[in-house]
Coordinates of C-alpha atoms in Angstrom, one line a residue:
X1178 CA 164.5 123.7 122.4
X1179 CA 164.8 122.9 118.9
X1180 CA 161.0 123.2 118.3
X1181 CA 161.2 126.6 120.2
X1182 CA 164.4 127.8 117.7
X1183 CA 162.3 126.6 114.8
X1184 CA 159.3 128.7 115.7
X1185 CA 161.3 131.8 116.0
X1186 CA 163.1 131.4 113.0
X1187 CA 159.8 130.7 111.2
X1188 CA 158.6 134.1 112.6
X1189 CA 161.8 135.9 111.5
X1190 CA 161.9 134.4 108.1
X1191 CA 157.9 135.0 107.5
X1192 CA 158.7 138.7 108.0
X1193 CA 161.8 138.8 106.1
X1194 CA 160.1 137.0 102.9
X1195 CA 156.7 139.0 103.5
X1196 CA 155.1 135.8 104.2
X1197 CA 151.7 136.5 105.9
X1198 CA 150.5 133.0 105.7
X1199 CA 153.6 131.7 107.7
X1200 CA 153.0 134.7 110.2
X1201 CA 149.1 133.8 110.4
X1202 CA 150.4 130.3 111.6
X1203 CA 153.2 131.0 113.7
X1204 CA 152.0 133.7 115.8
X1205 CA 149.8 133.4 118.6
X1206 CA 146.1 134.7 118.4
X1207 CA 147.1 137.0 121.1
X1208 CA 150.4 138.2 119.5
X1209 CA 151.8 141.6 120.4
X1210 CA 154.6 143.4 118.9
X1211 CA 155.6 146.0 121.5
X1212 CA 158.5 148.6 120.1
X1213 CA 159.8 151.8 121.4
X1214 CA 159.2 154.3 118.7
X1215 CA 157.4 153.6 115.3
X1216 CA 159.8 155.2 112.4
X1217 CA 160.1 158.8 113.3
X1218 CA 157.3 158.6 116.3
X1219 CA 158.4 158.5 119.5
X1220 CA 156.5 156.5 122.3
X1221 CA 155.6 152.9 123.1
X1222 CA 153.6 151.1 120.2
X1223 CA 151.7 147.9 121.1
X1224 CA 150.8 146.2 117.7
X1225 CA 148.4 143.0 117.7
X1226 CA 148.6 140.4 115.3
X1227 CA 146.2 141.4 112.6
X1228 CA 148.0 144.9 112.5
X1229 CA 151.3 143.4 112.5
X1230 CA 150.3 140.8 109.6
X1231 CA 148.9 144.1 107.7
X1232 CA 152.3 145.9 108.3
X1233 CA 154.1 143.0 106.6
X1234 CA 151.7 142.5 103.8
X1235 CA 151.9 146.1 102.8
X1236 CA 155.9 145.9 103.2
X1237 CA 155.9 148.6 105.8
X1238 CA 157.7 145.9 108.1
X1239 CA 159.9 143.2 106.7
X1240 CA 161.0 142.3 103.4
X1241 CA 164.8 142.0 103.8
X1242 CA 166.7 139.0 104.9
X1243 CA 168.0 139.2 108.4
X1244 CA 170.8 137.2 110.0
X1245 CA 170.2 136.0 113.4
X1246 CA 172.2 135.7 116.5
X1247 CA 171.0 134.1 119.7
X1248 CA 172.2 135.6 123.0
X1249 CA 170.2 133.2 125.2
X1250 CA 167.2 130.8 125.1
X1251 CA 165.3 129.4 127.9
X1252 CA 162.2 127.7 128.7
X1253 CA 160.2 126.6 131.6
X1254 CA 157.3 124.4 130.6
X1255 CA 155.0 125.9 128.1
X1256 CA 156.8 129.2 128.0
X1257 CA 160.1 130.1 126.4
X1258 CA 162.2 133.5 126.2
X1259 CA 164.8 134.3 123.7
X1260 CA 167.1 137.3 123.3
X1261 CA 168.2 137.7 119.8
X1262 CA 170.2 140.1 117.7
X1263 CA 168.7 140.5 113.7
X1264 CA 170.9 142.7 111.0
X1265 CA 169.8 143.3 107.8
X1266 CA 171.5 145.4 105.2
X1267 CA 170.0 148.8 106.8
X1268 CA 168.7 147.7 110.1
X1269 CA 170.0 146.1 113.6
X1270 CA 167.2 144.7 115.9
X1271 CA 167.8 143.5 119.5
X1272 CA 164.8 141.5 120.2
X1273 CA 163.2 139.8 123.4
X1274 CA 161.0 136.8 121.8
X1275 CA 158.4 135.2 124.0
X1276 CA 157.0 131.8 123.0
X1277 CA 154.3 129.8 124.2
X1278 CA 153.2 126.2 123.5
X1279 CA 149.7 125.2 123.4
X1280 CA 148.4 121.7 122.3
X1281 CA 151.7 120.6 121.8
X1282 CA 152.7 123.5 119.1
X1283 CA 155.1 126.6 119.7
X1284 CA 153.9 129.8 118.8
X1285 CA 155.2 133.5 119.1
X1286 CA 153.3 135.5 121.5
X1287 CA 155.4 138.7 121.7
X1288 CA 158.0 140.4 120.3
X1289 CA 160.1 143.6 121.8
X1290 CA 162.3 144.8 119.2
X1291 CA 164.8 147.7 119.7
X1292 CA 165.6 148.9 116.2
X1293 CA 168.6 151.1 115.0
X1294 CA 169.4 152.4 111.6
X1295 CA 173.0 150.8 110.4

């Protein structure tokens, strides 16, 4: 469980610090960010790894430290699920994060955030 939690926190800190090298490593090659709404645009948005990293690099996503609260963390064999709350100075996130283990390494496969302004 500790390795899973470390992967999740690496992912979150990578976004908080706009560290695209960390994100490149911790995000699975098939990573998807699935969210309801994109700023003022309604609808479901599915954002693949390369686009997510671009949004972080261009400081459209991330760049603000967030406090992490775990609501649950479960795993079965090589798949793990976590529900976390994240809070920055301006936003609150409720996220369901899925991780997978391949070749002995945990990576983030999906993030499904619900985002609200404070």
